[in-house]
Coordinates of C-alpha atoms and ligand atoms in Angstrom, one line a residue:
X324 CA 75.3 -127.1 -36.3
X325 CA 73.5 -126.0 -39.5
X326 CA 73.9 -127.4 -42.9
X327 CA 72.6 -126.3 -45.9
X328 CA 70.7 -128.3 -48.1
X329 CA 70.6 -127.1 -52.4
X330 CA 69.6 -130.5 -53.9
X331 CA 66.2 -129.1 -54.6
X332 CA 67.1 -125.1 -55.2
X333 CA 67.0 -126.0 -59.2
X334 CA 70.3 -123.7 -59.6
X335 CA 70.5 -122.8 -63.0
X336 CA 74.7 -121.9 -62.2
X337 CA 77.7 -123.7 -60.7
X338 CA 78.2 -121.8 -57.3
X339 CA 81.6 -122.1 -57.5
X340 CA 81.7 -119.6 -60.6
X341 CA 80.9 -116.8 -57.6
X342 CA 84.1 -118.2 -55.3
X343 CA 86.3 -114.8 -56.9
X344 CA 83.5 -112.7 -55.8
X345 CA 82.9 -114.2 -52.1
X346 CA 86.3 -114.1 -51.3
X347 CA 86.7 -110.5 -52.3
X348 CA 83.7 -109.8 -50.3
X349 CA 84.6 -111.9 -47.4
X350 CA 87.5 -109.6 -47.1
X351 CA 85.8 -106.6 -47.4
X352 CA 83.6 -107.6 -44.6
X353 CA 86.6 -108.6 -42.1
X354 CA 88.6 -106.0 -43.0
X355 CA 86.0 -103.5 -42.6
X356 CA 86.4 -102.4 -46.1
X357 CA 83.3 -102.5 -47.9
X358 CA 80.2 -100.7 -48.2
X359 CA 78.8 -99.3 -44.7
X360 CA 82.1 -100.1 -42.8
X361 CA 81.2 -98.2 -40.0
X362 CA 78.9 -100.6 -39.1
X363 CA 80.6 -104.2 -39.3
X364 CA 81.4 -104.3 -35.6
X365 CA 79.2 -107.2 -35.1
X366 CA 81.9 -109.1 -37.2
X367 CA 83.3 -109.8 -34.7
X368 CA 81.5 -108.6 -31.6
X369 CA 81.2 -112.7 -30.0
X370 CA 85.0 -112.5 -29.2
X371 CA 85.2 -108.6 -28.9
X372 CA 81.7 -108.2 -26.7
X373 CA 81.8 -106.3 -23.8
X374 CA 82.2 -108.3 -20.7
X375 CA 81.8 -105.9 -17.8
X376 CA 78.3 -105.2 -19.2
X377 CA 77.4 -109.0 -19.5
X378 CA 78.5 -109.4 -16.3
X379 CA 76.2 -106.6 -15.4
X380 CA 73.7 -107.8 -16.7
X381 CA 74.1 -110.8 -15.3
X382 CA 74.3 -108.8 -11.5
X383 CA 71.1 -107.2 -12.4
X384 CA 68.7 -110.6 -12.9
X385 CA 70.8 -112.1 -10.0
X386 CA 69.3 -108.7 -7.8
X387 CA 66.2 -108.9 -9.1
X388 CA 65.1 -112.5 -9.1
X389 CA 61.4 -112.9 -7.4
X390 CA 61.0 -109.5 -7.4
X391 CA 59.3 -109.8 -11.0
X392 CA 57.2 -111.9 -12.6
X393 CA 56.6 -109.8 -16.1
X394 CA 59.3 -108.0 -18.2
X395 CA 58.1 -104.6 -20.3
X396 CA 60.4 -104.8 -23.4
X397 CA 60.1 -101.0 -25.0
X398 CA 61.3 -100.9 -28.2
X399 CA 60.9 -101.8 -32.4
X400 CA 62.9 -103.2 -35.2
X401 CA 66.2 -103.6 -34.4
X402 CA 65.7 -103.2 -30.4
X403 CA 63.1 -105.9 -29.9
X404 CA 62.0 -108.3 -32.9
X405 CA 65.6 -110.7 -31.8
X406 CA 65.0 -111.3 -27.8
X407 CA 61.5 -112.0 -28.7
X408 CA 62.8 -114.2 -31.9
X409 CA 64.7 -116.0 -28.8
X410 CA 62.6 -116.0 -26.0
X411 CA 60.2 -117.7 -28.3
X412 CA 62.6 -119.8 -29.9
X413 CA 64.1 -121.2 -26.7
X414 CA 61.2 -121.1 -24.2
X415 CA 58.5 -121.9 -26.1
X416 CA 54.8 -119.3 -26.1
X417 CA 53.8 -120.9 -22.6
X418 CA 57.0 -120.5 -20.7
X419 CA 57.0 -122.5 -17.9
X420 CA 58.9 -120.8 -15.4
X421 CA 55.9 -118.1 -14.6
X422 CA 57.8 -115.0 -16.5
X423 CA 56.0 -113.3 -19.2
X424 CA 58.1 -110.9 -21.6
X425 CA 55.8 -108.2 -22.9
X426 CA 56.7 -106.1 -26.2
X427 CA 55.6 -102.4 -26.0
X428 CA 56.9 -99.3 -28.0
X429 CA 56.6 -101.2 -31.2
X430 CA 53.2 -99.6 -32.2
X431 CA 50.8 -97.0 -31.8
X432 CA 47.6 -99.2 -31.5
X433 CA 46.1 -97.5 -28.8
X434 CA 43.6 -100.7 -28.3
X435 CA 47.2 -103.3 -27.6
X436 CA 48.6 -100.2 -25.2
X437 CA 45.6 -99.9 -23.4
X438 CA 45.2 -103.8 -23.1
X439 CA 48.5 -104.6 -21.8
X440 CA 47.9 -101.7 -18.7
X441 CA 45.0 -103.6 -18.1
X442 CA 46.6 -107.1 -18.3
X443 CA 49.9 -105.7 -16.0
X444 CA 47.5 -104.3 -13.0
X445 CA 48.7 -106.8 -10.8
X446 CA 52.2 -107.6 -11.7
X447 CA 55.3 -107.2 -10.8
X448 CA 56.9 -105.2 -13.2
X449 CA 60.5 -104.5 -14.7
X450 CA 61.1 -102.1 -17.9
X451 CA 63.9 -101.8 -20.1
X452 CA 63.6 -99.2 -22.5
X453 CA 65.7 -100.0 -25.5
X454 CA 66.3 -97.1 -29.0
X455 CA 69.7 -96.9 -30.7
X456 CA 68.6 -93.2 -31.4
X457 CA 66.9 -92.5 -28.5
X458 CA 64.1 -90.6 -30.3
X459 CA 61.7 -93.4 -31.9
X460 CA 58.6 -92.2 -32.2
X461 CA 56.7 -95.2 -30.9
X462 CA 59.1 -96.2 -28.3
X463 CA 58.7 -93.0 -26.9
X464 CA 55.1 -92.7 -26.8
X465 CA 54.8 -96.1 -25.2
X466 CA 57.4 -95.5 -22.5
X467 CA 56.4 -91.8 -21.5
X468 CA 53.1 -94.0 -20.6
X469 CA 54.6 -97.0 -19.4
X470 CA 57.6 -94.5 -16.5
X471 CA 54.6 -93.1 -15.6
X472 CA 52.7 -96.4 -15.0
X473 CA 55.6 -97.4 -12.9
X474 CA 56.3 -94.4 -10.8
X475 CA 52.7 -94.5 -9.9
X476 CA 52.9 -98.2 -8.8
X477 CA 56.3 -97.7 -7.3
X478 CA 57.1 -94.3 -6.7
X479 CA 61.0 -93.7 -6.2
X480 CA 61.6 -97.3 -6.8
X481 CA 60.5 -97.3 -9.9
X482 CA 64.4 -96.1 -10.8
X483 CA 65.3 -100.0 -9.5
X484 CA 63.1 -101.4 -12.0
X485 CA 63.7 -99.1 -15.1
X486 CA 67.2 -99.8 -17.7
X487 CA 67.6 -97.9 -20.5
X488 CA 69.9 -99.6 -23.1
X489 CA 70.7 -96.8 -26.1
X490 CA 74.0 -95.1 -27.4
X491 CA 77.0 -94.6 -24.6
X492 CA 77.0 -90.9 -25.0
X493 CA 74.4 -88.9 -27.0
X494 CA 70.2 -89.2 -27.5
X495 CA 67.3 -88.0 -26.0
X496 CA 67.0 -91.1 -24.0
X497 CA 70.8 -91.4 -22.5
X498 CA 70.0 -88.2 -20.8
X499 CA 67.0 -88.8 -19.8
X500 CA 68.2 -92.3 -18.1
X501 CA 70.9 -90.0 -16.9
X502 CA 69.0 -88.0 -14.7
X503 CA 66.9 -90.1 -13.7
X504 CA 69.4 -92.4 -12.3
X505 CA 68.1 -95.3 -14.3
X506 CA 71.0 -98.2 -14.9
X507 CA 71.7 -97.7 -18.8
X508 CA 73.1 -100.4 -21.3
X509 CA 75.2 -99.7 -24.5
X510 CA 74.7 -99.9 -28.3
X511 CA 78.1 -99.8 -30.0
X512 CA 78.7 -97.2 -32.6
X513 CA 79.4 -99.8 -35.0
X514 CA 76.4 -101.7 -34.4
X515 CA 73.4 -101.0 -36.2
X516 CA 70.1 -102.2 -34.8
X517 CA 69.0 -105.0 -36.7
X518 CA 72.6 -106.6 -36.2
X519 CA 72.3 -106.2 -32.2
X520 CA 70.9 -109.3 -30.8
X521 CA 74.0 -109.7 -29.1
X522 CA 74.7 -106.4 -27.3
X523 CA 72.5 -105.5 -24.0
X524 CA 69.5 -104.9 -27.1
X525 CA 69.2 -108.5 -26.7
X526 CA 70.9 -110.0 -24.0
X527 CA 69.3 -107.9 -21.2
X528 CA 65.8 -109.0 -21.7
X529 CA 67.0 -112.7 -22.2
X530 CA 68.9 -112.5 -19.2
X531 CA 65.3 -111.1 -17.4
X532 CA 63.8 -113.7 -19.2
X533 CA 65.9 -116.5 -17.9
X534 CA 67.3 -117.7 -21.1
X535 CA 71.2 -118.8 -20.7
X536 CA 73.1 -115.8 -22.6
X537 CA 76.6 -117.9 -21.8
X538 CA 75.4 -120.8 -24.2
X539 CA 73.6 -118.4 -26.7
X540 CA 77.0 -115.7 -27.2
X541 CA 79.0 -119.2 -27.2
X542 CA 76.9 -120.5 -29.8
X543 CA 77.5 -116.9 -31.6
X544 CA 81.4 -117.5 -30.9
X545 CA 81.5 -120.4 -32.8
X546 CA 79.5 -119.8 -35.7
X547 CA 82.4 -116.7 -36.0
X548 CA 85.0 -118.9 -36.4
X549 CA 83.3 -122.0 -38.7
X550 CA 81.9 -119.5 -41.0
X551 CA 84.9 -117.2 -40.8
X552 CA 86.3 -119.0 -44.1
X553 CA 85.9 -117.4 -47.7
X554 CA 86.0 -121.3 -49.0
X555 CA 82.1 -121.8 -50.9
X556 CA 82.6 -125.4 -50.4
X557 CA 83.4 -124.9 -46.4
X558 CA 80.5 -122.1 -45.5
X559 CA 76.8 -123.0 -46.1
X560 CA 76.3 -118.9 -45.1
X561 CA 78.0 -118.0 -48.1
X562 CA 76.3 -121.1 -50.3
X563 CA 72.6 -119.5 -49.2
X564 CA 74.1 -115.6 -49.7
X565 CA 75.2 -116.9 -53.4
X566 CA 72.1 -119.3 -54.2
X567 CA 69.9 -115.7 -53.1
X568 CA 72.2 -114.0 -55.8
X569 CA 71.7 -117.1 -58.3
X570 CA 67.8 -117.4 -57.5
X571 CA 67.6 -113.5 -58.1
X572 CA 69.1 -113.2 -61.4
X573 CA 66.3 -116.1 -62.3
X574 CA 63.7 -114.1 -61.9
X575 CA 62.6 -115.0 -58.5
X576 CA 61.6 -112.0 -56.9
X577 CA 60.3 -113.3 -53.7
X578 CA 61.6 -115.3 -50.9
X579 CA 59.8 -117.8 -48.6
X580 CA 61.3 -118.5 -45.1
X581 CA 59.3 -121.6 -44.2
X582 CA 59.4 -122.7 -40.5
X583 CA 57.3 -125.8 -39.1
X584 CA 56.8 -124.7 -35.5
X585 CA 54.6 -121.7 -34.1
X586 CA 57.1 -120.9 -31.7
X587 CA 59.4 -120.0 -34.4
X588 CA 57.3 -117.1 -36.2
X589 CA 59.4 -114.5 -34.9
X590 CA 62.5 -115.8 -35.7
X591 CA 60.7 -115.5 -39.2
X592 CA 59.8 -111.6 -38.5
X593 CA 63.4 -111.2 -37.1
X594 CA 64.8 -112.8 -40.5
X595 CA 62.6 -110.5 -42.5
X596 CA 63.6 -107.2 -41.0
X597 CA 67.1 -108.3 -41.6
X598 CA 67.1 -108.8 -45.2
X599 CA 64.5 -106.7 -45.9
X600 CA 66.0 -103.6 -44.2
X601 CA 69.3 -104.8 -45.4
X602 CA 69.2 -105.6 -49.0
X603 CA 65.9 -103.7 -50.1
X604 CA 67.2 -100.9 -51.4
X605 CA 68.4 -98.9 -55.0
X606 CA 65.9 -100.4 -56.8
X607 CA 67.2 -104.2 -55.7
X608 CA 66.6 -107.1 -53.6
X609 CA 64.6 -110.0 -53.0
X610 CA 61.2 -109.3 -51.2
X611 CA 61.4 -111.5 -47.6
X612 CA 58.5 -112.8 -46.6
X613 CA 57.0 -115.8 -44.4
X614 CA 54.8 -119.4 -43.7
X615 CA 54.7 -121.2 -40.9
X616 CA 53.8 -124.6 -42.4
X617 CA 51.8 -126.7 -42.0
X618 CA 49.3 -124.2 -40.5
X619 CA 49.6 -121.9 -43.5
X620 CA 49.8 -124.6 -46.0
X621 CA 45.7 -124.1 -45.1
X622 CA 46.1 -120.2 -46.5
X623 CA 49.1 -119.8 -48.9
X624 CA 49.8 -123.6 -49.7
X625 CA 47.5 -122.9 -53.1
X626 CA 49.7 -119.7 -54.2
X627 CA 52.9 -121.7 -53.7
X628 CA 51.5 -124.8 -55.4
X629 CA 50.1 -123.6 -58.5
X630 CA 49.7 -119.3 -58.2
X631 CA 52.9 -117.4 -60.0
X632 CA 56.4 -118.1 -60.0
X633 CA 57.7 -115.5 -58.0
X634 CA 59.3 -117.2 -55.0
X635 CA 61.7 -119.9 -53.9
X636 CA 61.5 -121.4 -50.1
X637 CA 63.8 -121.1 -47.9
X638 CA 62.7 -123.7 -45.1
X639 CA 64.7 -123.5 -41.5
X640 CA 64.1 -127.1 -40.5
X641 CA 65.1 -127.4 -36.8
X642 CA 66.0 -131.2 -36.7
X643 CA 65.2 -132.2 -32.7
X644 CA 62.8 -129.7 -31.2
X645 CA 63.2 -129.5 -27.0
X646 CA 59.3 -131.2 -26.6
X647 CA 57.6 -134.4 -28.5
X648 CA 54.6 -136.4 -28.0
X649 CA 53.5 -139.7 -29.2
X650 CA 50.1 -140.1 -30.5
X651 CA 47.8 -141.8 -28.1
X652 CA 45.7 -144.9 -29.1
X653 CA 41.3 -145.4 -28.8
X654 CA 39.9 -148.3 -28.7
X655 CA 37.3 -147.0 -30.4
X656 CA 38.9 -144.8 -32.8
X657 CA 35.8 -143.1 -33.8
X658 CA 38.0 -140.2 -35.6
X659 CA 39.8 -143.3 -37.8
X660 CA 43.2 -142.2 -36.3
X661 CA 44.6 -145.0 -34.9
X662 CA 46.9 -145.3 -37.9
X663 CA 49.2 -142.7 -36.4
X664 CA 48.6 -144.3 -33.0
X665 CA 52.4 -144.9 -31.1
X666 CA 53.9 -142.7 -33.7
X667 CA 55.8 -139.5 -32.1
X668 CA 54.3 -136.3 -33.3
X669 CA 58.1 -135.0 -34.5
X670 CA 57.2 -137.8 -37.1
X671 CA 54.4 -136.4 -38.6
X672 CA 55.6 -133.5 -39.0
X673 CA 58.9 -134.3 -40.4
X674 CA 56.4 -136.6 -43.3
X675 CA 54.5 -133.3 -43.5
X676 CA 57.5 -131.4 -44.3
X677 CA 59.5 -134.3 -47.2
X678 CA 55.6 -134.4 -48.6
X679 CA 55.1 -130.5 -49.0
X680 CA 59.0 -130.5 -50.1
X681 CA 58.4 -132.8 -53.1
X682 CA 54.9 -131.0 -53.9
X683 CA 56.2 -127.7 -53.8
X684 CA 59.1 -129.0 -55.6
X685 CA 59.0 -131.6 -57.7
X686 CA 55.6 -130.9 -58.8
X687 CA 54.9 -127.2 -58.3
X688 CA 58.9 -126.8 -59.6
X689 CA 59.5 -124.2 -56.9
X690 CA 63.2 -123.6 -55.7
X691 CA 63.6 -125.0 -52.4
X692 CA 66.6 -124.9 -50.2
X693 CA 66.5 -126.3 -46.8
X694 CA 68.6 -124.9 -43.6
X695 CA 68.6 -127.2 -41.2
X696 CA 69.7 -126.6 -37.6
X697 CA 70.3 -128.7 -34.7
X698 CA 67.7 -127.8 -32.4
X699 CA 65.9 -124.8 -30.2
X700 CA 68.5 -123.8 -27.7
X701 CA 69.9 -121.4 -26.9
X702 CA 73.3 -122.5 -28.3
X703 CA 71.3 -122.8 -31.5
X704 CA 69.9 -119.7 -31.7
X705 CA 73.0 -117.9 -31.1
X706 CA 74.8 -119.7 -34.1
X707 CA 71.9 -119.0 -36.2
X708 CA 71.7 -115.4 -35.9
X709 CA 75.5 -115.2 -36.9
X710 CA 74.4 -118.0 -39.5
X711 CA 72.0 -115.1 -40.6
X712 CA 74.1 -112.0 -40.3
X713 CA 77.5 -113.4 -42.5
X714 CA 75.4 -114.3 -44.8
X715 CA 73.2 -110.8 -45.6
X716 CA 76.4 -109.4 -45.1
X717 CA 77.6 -111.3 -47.8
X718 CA 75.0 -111.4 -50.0
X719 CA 74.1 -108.0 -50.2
X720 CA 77.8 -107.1 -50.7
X721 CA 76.8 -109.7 -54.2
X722 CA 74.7 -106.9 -55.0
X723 CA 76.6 -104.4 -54.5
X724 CA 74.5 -102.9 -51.9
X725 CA 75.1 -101.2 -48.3
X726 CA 73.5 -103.7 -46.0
X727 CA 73.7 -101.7 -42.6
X728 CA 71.7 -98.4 -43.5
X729 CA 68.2 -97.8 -44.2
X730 CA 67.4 -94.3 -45.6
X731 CA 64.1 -95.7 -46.9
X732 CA 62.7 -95.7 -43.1
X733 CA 62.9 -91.9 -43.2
X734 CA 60.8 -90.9 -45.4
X735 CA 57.6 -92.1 -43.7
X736 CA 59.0 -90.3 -40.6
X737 CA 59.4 -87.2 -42.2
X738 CA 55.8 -86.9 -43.4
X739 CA 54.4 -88.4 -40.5
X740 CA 56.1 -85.6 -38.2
X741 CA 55.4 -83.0 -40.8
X742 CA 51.3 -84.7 -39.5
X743 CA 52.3 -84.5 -36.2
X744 CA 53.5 -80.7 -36.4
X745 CA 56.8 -81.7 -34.6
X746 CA 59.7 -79.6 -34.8
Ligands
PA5_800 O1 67.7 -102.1 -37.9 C1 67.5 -100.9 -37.6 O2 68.5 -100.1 -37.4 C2 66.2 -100.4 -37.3 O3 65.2 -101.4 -37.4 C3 66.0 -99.9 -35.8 O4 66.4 -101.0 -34.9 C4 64.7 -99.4 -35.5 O5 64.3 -98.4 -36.4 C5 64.6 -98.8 -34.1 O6 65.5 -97.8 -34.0 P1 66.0 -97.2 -32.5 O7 66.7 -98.3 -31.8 O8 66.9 -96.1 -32.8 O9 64.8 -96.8 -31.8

């Protein structure tokens, strides 16, 4: 399902001088005994996941199908960048089935809030408020204004339409959703945001959106048990977590995660917030950042090519994409190209990628390693994220670093509610 490609990552080590280390880490991370264990139940959460609740969730599209036609997604980080990672992953920017899936609560831009009341007027609306914490400052702002949006459209009904998914017992919002008779959703103890794609955090709004949660936690399922071996030579999650390691103690300070499709930016974001919140921390890390190529080969392609040697790539090359077209012909060819005439469009782009992989390789002698996964489904994505997760696991456990906390994020909050005179 995804293989892992280091010909042209210019390794200056054997990775098999780290198996000692992975295999001590791998245990740590199964038995629960490393840094952060309170938080490893995502381990393995595709066999352990809760199945009443997916098969409430699964009740709750089945009751409401036709009665919507947009979904309000309230929430940031953690509890919103991986459904919409997936929604645009799987069902493309245009989806075709007539359901839009709008992100609130993830900002305070006044200008976006305002925007999406106006472009909601007519719709027919479901919300599902999602915060671990249940206090998030700009969750909460954005669904005091979104309830009240939907109480005024549809007064006592608006209870039907409004599912808050946040911790089983305590928070602001659990008590809240409690007495206002709102269906609620969990976030295990054990699960921190950024690893919760595959609780209700993610799986409700799929579900809304009409992607197939049974192939995407099936695809998590078996990414659990291939990568569940502590053999380098057997698990290309724990040949990326060591090449990171490797790539780090070279002096390459930045990471690249290159995608080739538009639709795929936000698996890009979701990717960032993981290792970044993840592994950015005492002083260590890689810096995560992001091109969608070719389109940004137009903005950042001169950096890469000849700016500083900061960064390696890190391209996610999905191999057969759901959609192609082949290149129509003109007789008259008054643009000059007919040369790609009759060629699919997949093509191209797979050229553009080999030719920007030897530039930025061979002659810009940037690091390059090259994920490549089977295709956009939902099968796929659901392997991936596990693909993703093992391997920051395992690769900040390298570094000796706590990968499921982020005590950094606190210290903007506490000045800005210092700002905001709250209590
Ligand atoms: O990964 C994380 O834990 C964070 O990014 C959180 O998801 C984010 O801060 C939102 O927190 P909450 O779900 O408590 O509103």
């Amino acid at each position: 399902m995804i293989s892992l490609d280091l010909r042209n990552a210019k390794l200056n080590e054997d990775l098999n001088k780290w198996q000692d280390k992975v295999s001590e880490a791998h245990k740590q991370l199964h038995e629960k005994t490393g840094k952060g264990n309170d938080f490893v139940g995502w381990v393995d959460w595709p066999v352990n996941y809760d199945k009443e609740e997916f098969a409430r969730i699964l009740a709750l599209k089945k009751r409401m199908e036709g009665k919507y036609d947009t979904v309000l997604v309230c929430g940031i980080g953690g509890s919103y960048l991986g459904a919409r990672a997936a929604i645009e992953m799987i069902k493309g920017l245009y989806p075709e089935d007539g359901i839009e899936v709008i992100f609130v609560g993830n900002t305070f831009s006044t200008t976006y809030i305002s925007q999406v009341l106006k472009h909601i007027k007519n719709r027919e609306v479901v919300l599902n408020v999602i915060s671990k914490s249940g206090t998030t400052t700009e969750t909460s702002v954005a669904f005091r204004i979104f309830k009240q949006w939907m109480e005024k459209k549809y007064g006592e009904a608006a209870r039907e339409r409004i599912y808050a998914t946040t911790d089983k017992a305590r928070g602001t919002l659990k008590a809240l959703a409690d007495q206002m008779g709102y269906e609620t959703f969990v976030i295990p103890d054990d699960i921190g945001g950024r690893y919760s794609v595959f609780t209700a955090v993610g799986l409700l709004p799929l579900a809304l959106a009409n992607v197939d949660i049974e192939a995407l936690m099936k695809g998590s399922f078996d990414a659990m048990n291939e990568l569940n071996t502590p053999d380098l030579a057997k698990n290309p999650a724990y040949q990326y977590a060591v090449a990171r390691r490797i790539l780090d103690n070279m002096g390459y300070k930045a990471e690249y995660f290159v995608t080739y499709h538009l639709q795929l930016t936000m698996v890009a974001e979701w990717w960032k917030q993981l290792f970044g919140e993840s592994e950015g921390k005492d002083g260590k890390g890689i810096l995560p950042t992001s091109a969608c190529f070719t389109t940004d080969l137009h903005s950042l392609g001169q950096f890469i090519q000849e700016g500083s040697k900061v960064e390696y790539e890190t391209i996610l090359y999905v191999d057969e994409m759901a959609e192609d077209l082949v290149f129509p012909s003109d007789p008259d060819d008054l643009d000059h190209m007919n040369y790609l005439a009759g060629k699919k469009l997949s093509w191209v782009s797979e050229m553009a990628f080999e030719g920007t992989l030897s530039a930025h390789s061979d002659d810009g002698n940037n690091p390059n390693m090259v994920i490549h996964l089977k295709d956009n489904s939902a099968y796929s994505f659901g392997y991936m994220i596990y693909f993703f997760f093992i391997a920051c696991g395992m690769t900040c456990y390298l570094l000796d670093i706590n990968p499921f906390n982020q005590p950094g994020v606190e210290v903007y909050k506490k000045k800005m509610f210092k700002l905001l005179g709250k209590e």
